[in-house]
mmCIF file of C-alpha atoms and ligand atoms in Angstrom:
data_model
loop_
_atom_site.group_PDB
_atom_site.id
_atom_site.type_symbol
_atom_site.label_atom_id
_atom_site.label_comp_id
_atom_site.label_asym_id
_atom_site.label_seq_id
_atom_site.Cartn_x
_atom_site.Cartn_y
_atom_site.Cartn_z
ATOM 1 C CA MET A 1 83.526 103.452 82.089
ATOM 2 C CA THR A 2 84.866 101.618 79.199
ATOM 3 C CA THR A 3 86.277 103.757 76.425
ATOM 4 C CA VAL A 4 86.568 102.102 73.038
ATOM 5 C CA ARG A 5 88.189 103.789 70.041
ATOM 6 C CA LEU A 6 86.495 103.337 66.636
ATOM 7 C CA PRO A 7 87.345 104.543 63.307
ATOM 8 C CA GLY A 8 85.216 107.582 62.127
ATOM 9 C CA LEU A 9 81.830 106.438 60.876
ATOM 10 C CA ILE A 10 80.540 107.131 57.461
ATOM 11 C CA ASP A 11 76.830 108.105 57.088
ATOM 12 C CA ALA A 12 76.252 107.351 53.389
ATOM 13 C CA HIS A 13 72.819 108.828 53.290
ATOM 14 C CA VAL A 14 72.153 112.325 54.568
ATOM 15 C CA HIS A 15 70.060 115.378 53.535
ATOM 16 C CA LEU A 16 71.934 118.563 54.593
ATOM 17 C CA ARG A 17 69.507 120.760 52.751
ATOM 18 C CA GLU A 18 71.745 123.296 51.305
ATOM 19 C CA PRO A 19 70.975 125.177 49.127
ATOM 20 C CA GLY A 20 67.239 125.994 49.424
ATOM 21 C CA TYR A 21 66.096 124.676 52.724
ATOM 22 C CA THR A 22 68.658 126.158 55.307
ATOM 23 C CA HIS A 23 65.995 126.786 57.839
ATOM 24 C CA LYS A 24 65.938 122.917 58.276
ATOM 25 C CA GLU A 25 69.867 122.346 58.112
ATOM 26 C CA ASP A 26 73.023 123.704 56.489
ATOM 27 C CA PHE A 27 76.424 122.352 55.906
ATOM 28 C CA TYR A 28 77.725 123.498 59.206
ATOM 29 C CA THR A 29 74.913 122.297 61.420
ATOM 30 C CA GLY A 30 74.497 119.018 59.646
ATOM 31 C CA THR A 31 78.243 118.140 59.749
ATOM 32 C CA ALA A 32 78.334 119.359 63.346
ATOM 33 C CA ALA A 33 75.533 116.977 64.170
ATOM 34 C CA ALA A 34 77.431 114.234 62.337
ATOM 35 C CA LEU A 35 80.534 114.805 64.448
ATOM 36 C CA ALA A 36 78.446 114.669 67.627
ATOM 37 C CA GLY A 37 77.358 111.360 66.359
ATOM 38 C CA GLY A 38 80.944 110.016 65.749
ATOM 39 C CA VAL A 39 80.560 110.366 61.866
ATOM 40 C CA THR A 40 83.371 111.881 60.028
ATOM 41 C CA ALA A 41 82.168 111.508 56.533
ATOM 42 C CA VAL A 42 78.711 112.055 55.038
ATOM 43 C CA LEU A 43 77.210 111.466 51.596
ATOM 44 C CA ASP A 44 74.822 114.264 50.737
ATOM 45 C CA MET A 45 71.599 113.858 48.710
ATOM 46 C CA PRO A 46 70.541 115.933 45.675
ATOM 47 C CA ASN A 47 66.935 116.900 46.637
ATOM 48 C CA THR A 48 67.762 120.515 47.301
ATOM 49 C CA ILE A 49 66.590 123.649 45.655
ATOM 50 C CA PRO A 50 67.766 123.686 43.099
ATOM 51 C CA PRO A 51 68.388 119.939 42.673
ATOM 52 C CA THR A 52 72.059 118.888 42.189
ATOM 53 C CA ASP A 53 71.472 117.908 38.577
ATOM 54 C CA THR A 54 74.006 120.123 36.532
ATOM 55 C CA PRO A 55 77.680 120.850 36.671
ATOM 56 C CA ALA A 56 76.829 124.416 37.595
ATOM 57 C CA ARG A 57 74.509 123.437 40.491
ATOM 58 C CA PHE A 58 76.982 120.849 41.674
ATOM 59 C CA ALA A 59 79.741 123.445 41.755
ATOM 60 C CA GLU A 60 77.387 125.727 43.730
ATOM 61 C CA LYS A 61 76.767 123.070 46.195
ATOM 62 C CA ALA A 62 80.365 122.047 46.395
ATOM 63 C CA ALA A 63 81.317 125.600 47.236
ATOM 64 C CA LEU A 64 78.943 125.792 49.986
ATOM 65 C CA ALA A 65 80.107 122.526 51.553
ATOM 66 C CA ALA A 66 83.797 123.491 51.057
ATOM 67 C CA ALA A 67 83.111 126.763 53.053
ATOM 68 C CA LYS A 68 81.151 125.413 56.005
ATOM 69 C CA ALA A 69 81.523 121.649 56.570
ATOM 70 C CA VAL A 70 83.389 120.243 59.579
ATOM 71 C CA CYS A 71 83.418 116.586 58.607
ATOM 72 C CA ASP A 72 84.173 115.221 54.960
ATOM 73 C CA VAL A 73 81.328 115.447 52.475
ATOM 74 C CA GLY A 74 80.654 113.729 49.237
ATOM 75 C CA LEU A 75 77.747 114.961 46.980
ATOM 76 C CA PHE A 76 75.312 112.937 44.969
ATOM 77 C CA VAL A 77 74.082 114.184 41.576
ATOM 78 C CA GLY A 78 70.437 113.550 40.957
ATOM 79 C CA ALA A 79 68.428 112.418 37.924
ATOM 80 C CA THR A 80 65.613 115.103 37.096
ATOM 81 C CA THR A 81 63.104 115.148 34.300
ATOM 82 C CA ASP A 82 64.175 118.598 33.090
ATOM 83 C CA GLN A 83 67.987 118.406 33.128
ATOM 84 C CA LEU A 84 68.188 114.588 32.323
ATOM 85 C CA ASP A 85 71.761 113.462 32.489
ATOM 86 C CA ALA A 86 73.288 116.850 32.225
ATOM 87 C CA TYR A 87 75.437 115.954 35.253
ATOM 88 C CA LEU A 88 77.542 113.556 33.225
ATOM 89 C CA PRO A 89 80.494 115.947 32.728
ATOM 90 C CA ILE A 90 81.085 115.954 36.498
ATOM 91 C CA ALA A 91 80.013 112.325 37.245
ATOM 92 C CA GLN A 92 83.454 111.519 38.607
ATOM 93 C CA ARG A 93 83.122 114.252 41.257
ATOM 94 C CA ALA A 94 79.827 112.752 42.660
ATOM 95 C CA CYS A 95 79.790 109.919 45.015
ATOM 96 C CA GLY A 96 77.077 108.451 42.825
ATOM 97 C CA LEU A 97 73.871 109.054 40.952
ATOM 98 C CA LYS A 98 70.639 109.246 42.933
ATOM 99 C CA ILE A 99 67.500 108.277 41.416
ATOM 100 C CA TYR A 100 64.076 108.758 43.302
ATOM 101 C CA VAL A 101 61.851 106.057 41.625
ATOM 102 C CA SER A 102 59.161 106.154 44.592
ATOM 103 C CA GLU A 103 57.377 108.894 46.499
ATOM 104 C CA THR A 104 59.636 111.135 48.539
ATOM 105 C CA PHE A 105 60.120 114.576 49.733
ATOM 106 C CA GLY A 106 60.532 117.196 47.066
ATOM 107 C CA SER A 107 60.025 116.947 43.378
ATOM 108 C CA LEU A 108 62.695 114.529 42.057
ATOM 109 C CA ARG A 109 60.798 111.599 41.040
ATOM 110 C CA ILE A 110 61.323 109.529 37.894
ATOM 111 C CA GLU A 111 58.358 107.241 36.814
ATOM 112 C CA ASP A 112 59.122 106.922 33.221
ATOM 113 C CA LEU A 113 60.686 103.648 32.019
ATOM 114 C CA GLY A 114 62.364 105.268 29.089
ATOM 115 C CA LEU A 115 64.131 107.829 31.234
ATOM 116 C CA LEU A 116 65.151 105.253 33.532
ATOM 117 C CA HIS A 117 66.739 103.288 30.765
ATOM 118 C CA ARG A 118 68.594 106.469 29.790
ATOM 119 C CA PHE A 119 69.948 107.203 33.211
ATOM 120 C CA PHE A 120 71.352 103.758 33.693
ATOM 121 C CA ARG A 121 72.758 103.461 30.176
ATOM 122 C CA THR A 122 74.505 106.754 30.132
ATOM 123 C CA TRP A 123 75.929 106.334 33.748
ATOM 124 C CA GLY A 124 77.354 102.940 32.585
ATOM 125 C CA GLU A 125 78.804 104.445 29.381
ATOM 126 C CA LYS A 126 80.446 107.227 31.350
ATOM 127 C CA ALA A 127 81.982 104.796 33.762
ATOM 128 C CA ALA A 128 83.325 102.692 30.811
ATOM 129 C CA GLU A 129 84.693 105.880 29.196
ATOM 130 C CA ILE A 130 86.540 106.862 32.354
ATOM 131 C CA ALA A 131 87.711 103.411 32.839
ATOM 132 C CA SER A 132 89.238 103.295 29.371
ATOM 133 C CA ASP A 133 90.981 106.693 29.785
ATOM 134 C CA THR A 134 94.497 105.885 30.906
ATOM 135 C CA THR A 135 95.588 109.686 30.944
ATOM 136 C CA HIS A 136 94.743 110.195 34.481
ATOM 137 C CA SER A 137 94.551 107.795 37.331
ATOM 138 C CA PRO A 138 90.999 106.948 38.614
ATOM 139 C CA LEU A 139 89.812 108.827 41.625
ATOM 140 C CA ARG A 140 88.126 105.831 43.058
ATOM 141 C CA THR A 141 89.406 102.720 44.602
ATOM 142 C CA PRO A 142 89.276 99.985 43.990
ATOM 143 C CA HIS A 143 87.051 98.620 41.034
ATOM 144 C CA SER A 144 84.538 101.241 39.710
ATOM 145 C CA ALA A 145 85.261 104.410 37.854
ATOM 146 C CA LEU A 146 82.077 106.037 39.158
ATOM 147 C CA GLY A 147 79.991 105.389 42.234
ATOM 148 C CA PRO A 148 76.779 103.252 42.060
ATOM 149 C CA VAL A 149 73.359 104.278 41.001
ATOM 150 C CA ALA A 150 71.654 104.696 44.412
ATOM 151 C CA VAL A 151 67.949 104.249 44.215
ATOM 152 C CA HIS A 152 64.899 104.908 46.324
ATOM 153 C CA ALA A 153 62.855 102.163 44.892
ATOM 154 C CA GLU A 154 59.838 100.426 46.767
ATOM 155 C CA GLU A 155 57.794 97.497 45.915
ATOM 156 C CA LEU A 156 57.418 96.854 42.262
ATOM 157 C CA MET A 157 60.005 99.511 41.457
ATOM 158 C CA LEU A 158 62.622 97.531 43.130
ATOM 159 C CA PRO A 159 62.652 94.644 40.380
ATOM 160 C CA VAL A 160 62.647 97.264 37.548
ATOM 161 C CA CYS A 161 65.754 98.932 38.984
ATOM 162 C CA LEU A 162 67.477 95.519 39.801
ATOM 163 C CA ASN A 163 66.929 94.524 36.010
ATOM 164 C CA LEU A 164 68.034 97.818 34.598
ATOM 165 C CA SER A 165 71.122 97.623 36.683
ATOM 166 C CA HIS A 166 71.809 93.968 35.579
ATOM 167 C CA LEU A 167 71.017 94.700 31.865
ATOM 168 C CA TYR A 168 73.366 97.708 31.810
ATOM 169 C CA GLY A 169 76.002 96.224 34.166
ATOM 170 C CA VAL A 170 75.808 99.255 36.473
ATOM 171 C CA PRO A 171 76.199 98.695 40.077
ATOM 172 C CA LEU A 172 73.023 99.451 42.058
ATOM 173 C CA HIS A 173 72.707 100.526 45.667
ATOM 174 C CA VAL A 174 69.282 100.356 47.117
ATOM 175 C CA VAL A 175 68.763 102.827 49.889
ATOM 176 C CA HIS A 176 66.509 102.500 53.065
ATOM 177 C CA VAL A 177 65.050 98.992 52.401
ATOM 178 C CA THR A 178 62.099 98.286 54.603
ATOM 179 C CA ARG A 179 59.932 95.428 53.527
ATOM 180 C CA ARG A 180 60.526 91.589 53.789
ATOM 181 C CA SER A 181 59.553 91.279 49.987
ATOM 182 C CA GLU A 182 62.360 93.708 49.167
ATOM 183 C CA ILE A 183 65.137 92.429 51.323
ATOM 184 C CA GLU A 184 64.287 89.044 50.077
ATOM 185 C CA LEU A 185 64.325 90.079 46.432
ATOM 186 C CA ILE A 186 67.727 91.765 47.112
ATOM 187 C CA ARG A 187 68.932 88.385 48.649
ATOM 188 C CA ARG A 188 67.883 86.506 45.457
ATOM 189 C CA ALA A 189 69.452 89.105 43.310
ATOM 190 C CA LYS A 190 72.692 88.738 45.162
ATOM 191 C CA GLU A 191 72.652 84.950 44.993
ATOM 192 C CA GLN A 192 72.345 85.423 41.284
ATOM 193 C CA GLY A 193 75.262 87.611 40.885
ATOM 194 C CA TYR A 194 73.583 90.962 40.255
ATOM 195 C CA PRO A 195 75.740 93.904 41.053
ATOM 196 C CA VAL A 196 73.617 94.932 44.006
ATOM 197 C CA THR A 197 74.205 96.427 47.507
ATOM 198 C CA CYS A 198 71.644 97.739 50.008
ATOM 199 C CA GLU A 199 71.434 99.764 52.989
ATOM 200 C CA VAL A 200 68.913 99.935 56.105
ATOM 201 C CA THR A 201 68.294 102.856 58.454
ATOM 202 C CA PRO A 202 68.431 102.816 62.176
ATOM 203 C CA HIS A 203 64.569 103.938 62.391
ATOM 204 C CA HIS A 204 63.569 101.049 60.181
ATOM 205 C CA LEU A 205 65.618 98.647 62.485
ATOM 206 C CA PHE A 206 64.504 100.021 65.735
ATOM 207 C CA LEU A 207 60.834 101.368 65.066
ATOM 208 C CA SER A 208 57.900 99.766 63.382
ATOM 209 C CA SER A 209 54.403 100.573 62.375
ATOM 210 C CA ASP A 210 53.490 99.787 66.048
ATOM 211 C CA ASP A 211 55.282 103.020 66.955
ATOM 212 C CA ALA A 212 53.571 105.267 64.246
ATOM 213 C CA ALA A 213 50.604 106.371 66.275
ATOM 214 C CA ARG A 214 52.718 107.289 69.368
ATOM 215 C CA LEU A 215 55.168 109.225 67.182
ATOM 216 C CA GLY A 216 52.696 110.975 64.791
ATOM 217 C CA ALA A 217 54.450 113.197 62.353
ATOM 218 C CA ARG A 218 57.764 112.512 64.028
ATOM 219 C CA GLY A 219 57.424 108.932 62.804
ATOM 220 C CA ASP A 220 56.471 109.677 59.334
ATOM 221 C CA MET A 221 59.178 109.288 56.693
ATOM 222 C CA ARG A 222 59.621 107.527 53.218
ATOM 223 C CA PRO A 223 59.653 104.629 53.167
ATOM 224 C CA LYS A 224 57.160 104.558 56.059
ATOM 225 C CA LEU A 225 57.734 102.658 59.215
ATOM 226 C CA ALA A 226 57.035 99.044 58.284
ATOM 227 C CA SER A 227 55.300 96.054 60.095
ATOM 228 C CA PRO A 228 57.008 94.204 62.955
ATOM 229 C CA ASP A 229 57.434 91.185 60.584
ATOM 230 C CA ASP A 230 59.119 93.637 57.913
ATOM 231 C CA VAL A 231 61.478 94.893 60.649
ATOM 232 C CA ALA A 232 62.155 91.096 61.797
ATOM 233 C CA ALA A 233 63.035 90.418 58.109
ATOM 234 C CA MET A 234 65.751 93.165 58.293
ATOM 235 C CA TRP A 235 67.175 91.432 61.214
ATOM 236 C CA GLU A 236 67.012 88.022 59.723
ATOM 237 C CA ASN A 237 68.679 89.214 56.591
ATOM 238 C CA LEU A 238 71.526 91.313 58.241
ATOM 239 C CA ALA A 239 74.119 89.331 56.575
ATOM 240 C CA ILE A 240 73.096 90.855 53.192
ATOM 241 C CA VAL A 241 72.653 94.376 54.568
ATOM 242 C CA ASP A 242 75.917 96.192 53.398
ATOM 243 C CA ILE A 243 75.239 99.579 54.959
ATOM 244 C CA PHE A 244 73.542 101.155 57.995
ATOM 245 C CA ALA A 245 72.900 104.790 56.927
ATOM 246 C CA THR A 246 70.546 107.279 58.548
ATOM 247 C CA ASP A 247 68.569 109.155 55.927
ATOM 248 C CA HIS A 248 69.053 112.071 58.106
ATOM 249 C CA ALA A 249 66.228 114.158 56.801
ATOM 250 C CA PRO A 250 65.663 117.138 59.044
ATOM 251 C CA HIS A 251 62.470 119.215 58.938
ATOM 252 C CA THR A 252 61.605 121.641 61.685
ATOM 253 C CA LEU A 253 59.002 120.809 64.297
ATOM 254 C CA ALA A 254 56.722 123.602 62.951
ATOM 255 C CA GLU A 255 56.692 121.937 59.618
ATOM 256 C CA LYS A 256 55.990 118.586 61.352
ATOM 257 C CA ALA A 257 53.047 120.321 62.999
ATOM 258 C CA GLN A 258 51.437 121.216 59.784
ATOM 259 C CA ALA A 259 48.249 119.515 58.306
ATOM 260 C CA THR A 260 50.490 117.879 55.608
ATOM 261 C CA PRO A 261 53.897 117.444 57.403
ATOM 262 C CA PRO A 262 56.950 116.676 55.185
ATOM 263 C CA PRO A 263 58.236 113.051 55.456
ATOM 264 C CA GLY A 264 61.596 112.519 57.109
ATOM 265 C CA VAL A 265 63.470 112.390 60.475
ATOM 266 C CA PRO A 266 66.823 113.506 61.652
ATOM 267 C CA GLY A 267 69.255 110.696 62.498
ATOM 268 C CA VAL A 268 72.995 111.412 62.006
ATOM 269 C CA GLU A 269 73.724 111.827 65.628
ATOM 270 C CA THR A 270 71.632 109.019 67.120
ATOM 271 C CA MET A 271 72.773 106.071 64.729
ATOM 272 C CA LEU A 272 75.894 105.157 66.874
ATOM 273 C CA PRO A 273 74.237 105.114 70.248
ATOM 274 C CA LEU A 274 71.263 103.089 68.823
ATOM 275 C CA LEU A 275 73.568 100.634 67.235
ATOM 276 C CA LEU A 276 75.927 100.407 70.338
ATOM 277 C CA THR A 277 72.740 99.672 72.489
ATOM 278 C CA ALA A 278 71.952 96.863 70.162
ATOM 279 C CA VAL A 279 75.566 95.605 70.694
ATOM 280 C CA HIS A 280 74.985 96.022 74.484
ATOM 281 C CA ASP A 281 71.750 93.948 74.235
ATOM 282 C CA GLY A 282 73.508 91.302 72.290
ATOM 283 C CA ARG A 283 71.610 91.892 68.962
ATOM 284 C CA LEU A 284 74.717 93.082 67.221
ATOM 285 C CA GLU A 285 78.471 92.755 67.501
ATOM 286 C CA LEU A 286 80.788 95.833 67.319
ATOM 287 C CA ASP A 287 82.137 94.400 64.129
ATOM 288 C CA ASP A 288 78.671 94.322 62.488
ATOM 289 C CA ILE A 289 78.617 98.131 62.894
ATOM 290 C CA LEU A 290 82.151 98.725 61.614
ATOM 291 C CA ARG A 291 81.630 96.579 58.435
ATOM 292 C CA ARG A 292 78.310 98.534 57.703
ATOM 293 C CA CYS A 293 79.265 101.973 58.761
ATOM 294 C CA VAL A 294 82.972 102.195 57.721
ATOM 295 C CA GLU A 295 84.299 99.288 55.543
ATOM 296 C CA ASN A 296 81.435 98.688 53.212
ATOM 297 C CA PRO A 297 80.467 102.372 52.458
ATOM 298 C CA ARG A 298 84.102 102.995 51.747
ATOM 299 C CA ARG A 299 84.287 100.114 49.344
ATOM 300 C CA ILE A 300 80.886 100.749 47.676
ATOM 301 C CA TYR A 301 81.462 104.359 47.093
ATOM 302 C CA GLY A 302 85.274 104.262 46.699
ATOM 303 C CA LEU A 303 85.914 106.678 49.491
ATOM 304 C CA PRO A 304 89.428 107.494 50.454
ATOM 305 C CA ALA A 305 90.720 106.398 54.099
ATOM 306 C CA GLN A 306 90.874 109.226 56.634
ATOM 307 C CA PRO A 307 94.252 109.064 58.405
ATOM 308 C CA ASP A 308 94.528 109.608 62.140
ATOM 309 C CA THR A 309 90.609 109.772 62.375
ATOM 310 C CA PHE A 310 88.873 108.056 65.430
ATOM 311 C CA VAL A 311 85.891 108.318 67.656
ATOM 312 C CA ASP A 312 86.464 107.650 71.472
ATOM 313 C CA VAL A 313 83.119 106.430 72.804
ATOM 314 C CA ASP A 314 82.144 105.296 76.445
ATOM 315 C CA VAL A 315 80.213 102.246 75.460
ATOM 316 C CA ASP A 316 78.985 101.918 79.211
ATOM 317 C CA ALA A 317 77.598 105.296 79.542
ATOM 318 C CA ARG A 318 73.778 105.212 79.726
ATOM 319 C CA TYR A 319 71.584 108.044 78.943
ATOM 320 C CA GLU A 320 68.361 109.359 77.405
ATOM 321 C CA LEU A 321 68.099 110.600 73.937
ATOM 322 C CA SER A 322 66.448 114.046 74.079
ATOM 323 C CA ASP A 323 65.444 116.834 71.572
ATOM 324 C CA ALA A 324 67.532 119.242 73.561
ATOM 325 C CA GLY A 325 70.624 117.057 73.087
ATOM 326 C CA GLN A 326 70.545 117.227 69.472
ATOM 327 C CA LEU A 327 72.915 119.631 67.336
ATOM 328 C CA THR A 328 70.840 119.321 64.149
ATOM 329 C CA LYS A 329 69.074 122.686 63.340
ATOM 330 C CA ALA A 330 65.920 120.618 63.314
ATOM 331 C CA GLY A 331 66.309 120.098 67.118
ATOM 332 C CA TRP A 332 64.619 116.850 67.600
ATOM 333 C CA THR A 333 64.826 113.032 67.187
ATOM 334 C CA PRO A 334 62.144 110.376 66.963
ATOM 335 C CA PHE A 335 63.993 108.562 69.673
ATOM 336 C CA ALA A 336 63.542 111.173 72.278
ATOM 337 C CA GLY A 337 62.987 109.537 75.652
ATOM 338 C CA GLN A 338 64.607 106.277 74.787
ATOM 339 C CA SER A 339 67.482 105.145 76.815
ATOM 340 C CA VAL A 340 70.695 104.255 75.095
ATOM 341 C CA TYR A 341 74.298 103.192 75.721
ATOM 342 C CA GLY A 342 77.388 104.806 74.080
ATOM 343 C CA LYS A 343 78.275 108.364 74.638
ATOM 344 C CA VAL A 344 80.811 109.925 72.032
ATOM 345 C CA GLU A 345 83.551 111.569 74.202
ATOM 346 C CA LYS A 346 85.949 112.854 71.541
ATOM 347 C CA VAL A 347 86.190 112.896 67.737
ATOM 348 C CA THR A 348 89.659 113.145 66.087
ATOM 349 C CA LEU A 349 89.784 114.010 62.430
ATOM 350 C CA ARG A 350 93.072 113.852 60.673
ATOM 351 C CA GLY A 351 94.867 114.305 64.039
ATOM 352 C CA ARG A 352 92.852 117.214 65.437
ATOM 353 C CA THR A 353 90.177 117.173 68.035
ATOM 354 C CA VAL A 354 87.096 118.302 66.324
ATOM 355 C CA TYR A 355 84.503 117.327 68.927
ATOM 356 C CA ASP A 356 85.309 116.984 72.671
ATOM 357 C CA GLY A 357 82.056 115.439 73.837
ATOM 358 C CA HIS A 358 80.346 118.832 74.192
ATOM 359 C CA ARG A 359 81.391 121.254 71.692
ATOM 360 C CA ILE A 360 82.391 121.400 68.076
ATOM 361 C CA LEU A 361 86.037 122.452 67.937
ATOM 362 C CA ALA A 362 86.405 122.382 64.189
ATOM 363 C CA GLU A 363 86.350 125.581 62.049
ATOM 364 C CA PRO A 364 83.661 125.692 59.218
ATOM 365 C CA GLY A 365 85.451 124.649 56.095
ATOM 366 C CA SER A 366 87.797 122.267 57.771
ATOM 367 C CA GLY A 367 85.956 119.164 56.398
ATOM 368 C CA GLN A 368 87.186 117.998 53.066
ATOM 369 C CA LEU A 369 85.059 117.631 49.871
ATOM 370 C CA LEU A 370 85.588 114.123 48.465
ATOM 371 C CA PHE A 371 86.383 113.195 44.908
ATOM 372 C CA GLN A 372 87.106 116.820 43.963
ATOM 373 C CA SER A 373 90.659 116.627 42.435
ATOM 374 C CA VAL A 374 89.952 115.659 38.911
HETATM 375 O O1 DOR B 1 61.321 110.603 54.642
HETATM 376 C C1 DOR B 1 62.144 110.894 53.666
HETATM 377 N N1 DOR B 1 62.579 112.250 53.579
HETATM 378 N N2 DOR B 1 62.599 110.111 52.785
HETATM 379 C C2 DOR B 1 63.297 110.477 51.815
HETATM 380 O O2 DOR B 1 63.600 109.626 50.792
HETATM 381 C C3 DOR B 1 63.649 111.899 51.503
HETATM 382 C C4 DOR B 1 63.691 112.578 52.691
HETATM 383 C C5 DOR B 1 63.721 114.190 52.790
HETATM 384 O O3 DOR B 1 64.573 114.562 51.901
HETATM 385 O O4 DOR B 1 63.195 114.772 53.593
HETATM 386 ZN ZN1 ZN B 2 67.011 110.055 51.765
#
């Protein structure tokens, strides 16, 4: 047994489903699952019902998170065709702006170039306005008044977003990159000084299209599992992957058994053991995890440090991931049956033991909502 003390991990991409889909997950069950996975802060996506696209809807979601969360939570606002950029007055309270440019779960998809122009332009103008306002100190550290524009942009939509970000000078964060062509384009854009960062999920690092038939609907998500060559490209280009984040997208097994199952897989509580197993196998170093699950998300989104916050993990403990072992309300994992190293023994958040390796000890509402003090 070798217990290693890590800082609390940040999962910069989760879908906690509240409001509107609480049969899949809610702020309590999703953040409890996060703690069990050694994650002490999550950034929650806006494709709920209603979507998080106006100040009132943001306030409604923030109140739900504040009442129920057991780890810290940041909330994205989302671009929608009917509310447009109505979120701008509370842009500072969001961890970033999410734009779905490719097919996903739910109705938030923007395919109109004119609208995309507008979202990048107004987000950039808002950031400039906040940066020039010296009457109150900025919420974020260190460089940006607002979080990035985070895009789900596959294939040809990726260069569209890269160019809009470049033209408007707005930092772009590309979520769940999966293809060789995409990661190589991002590499080139970084070399050319574009303001771009990117993230890869554990399922796109550890599964490929070769697993799709075996997994069926449990292996169906957007972007889809990619070819083994695409997966190899993620590993070859790890140096330019800024963040590992899960795209924790819980759906029930009953929904996954339907004729047209919703895409998405849970992941927030399996990320750390999967990554530690890669360390055990010599494919990663511990520092690779800390950079991508703590330091870079903190820098990219300007997240505050969490004092006295650690995860004690037995990196030698070997066990099998199982559906029954998951705290997510969805109650399953695409990695069921897989043997992993790394058992979370204890999670301490701001000096309090919030998970003891078996049970959640934190009360609902003890997690903090990020960026709310303006
Ligand atoms: O598979 C996915 N499911 N990809 C996404 O981008 C969204 C997610 C969801 O919300 O279920
Ligand atoms: Zn997502």
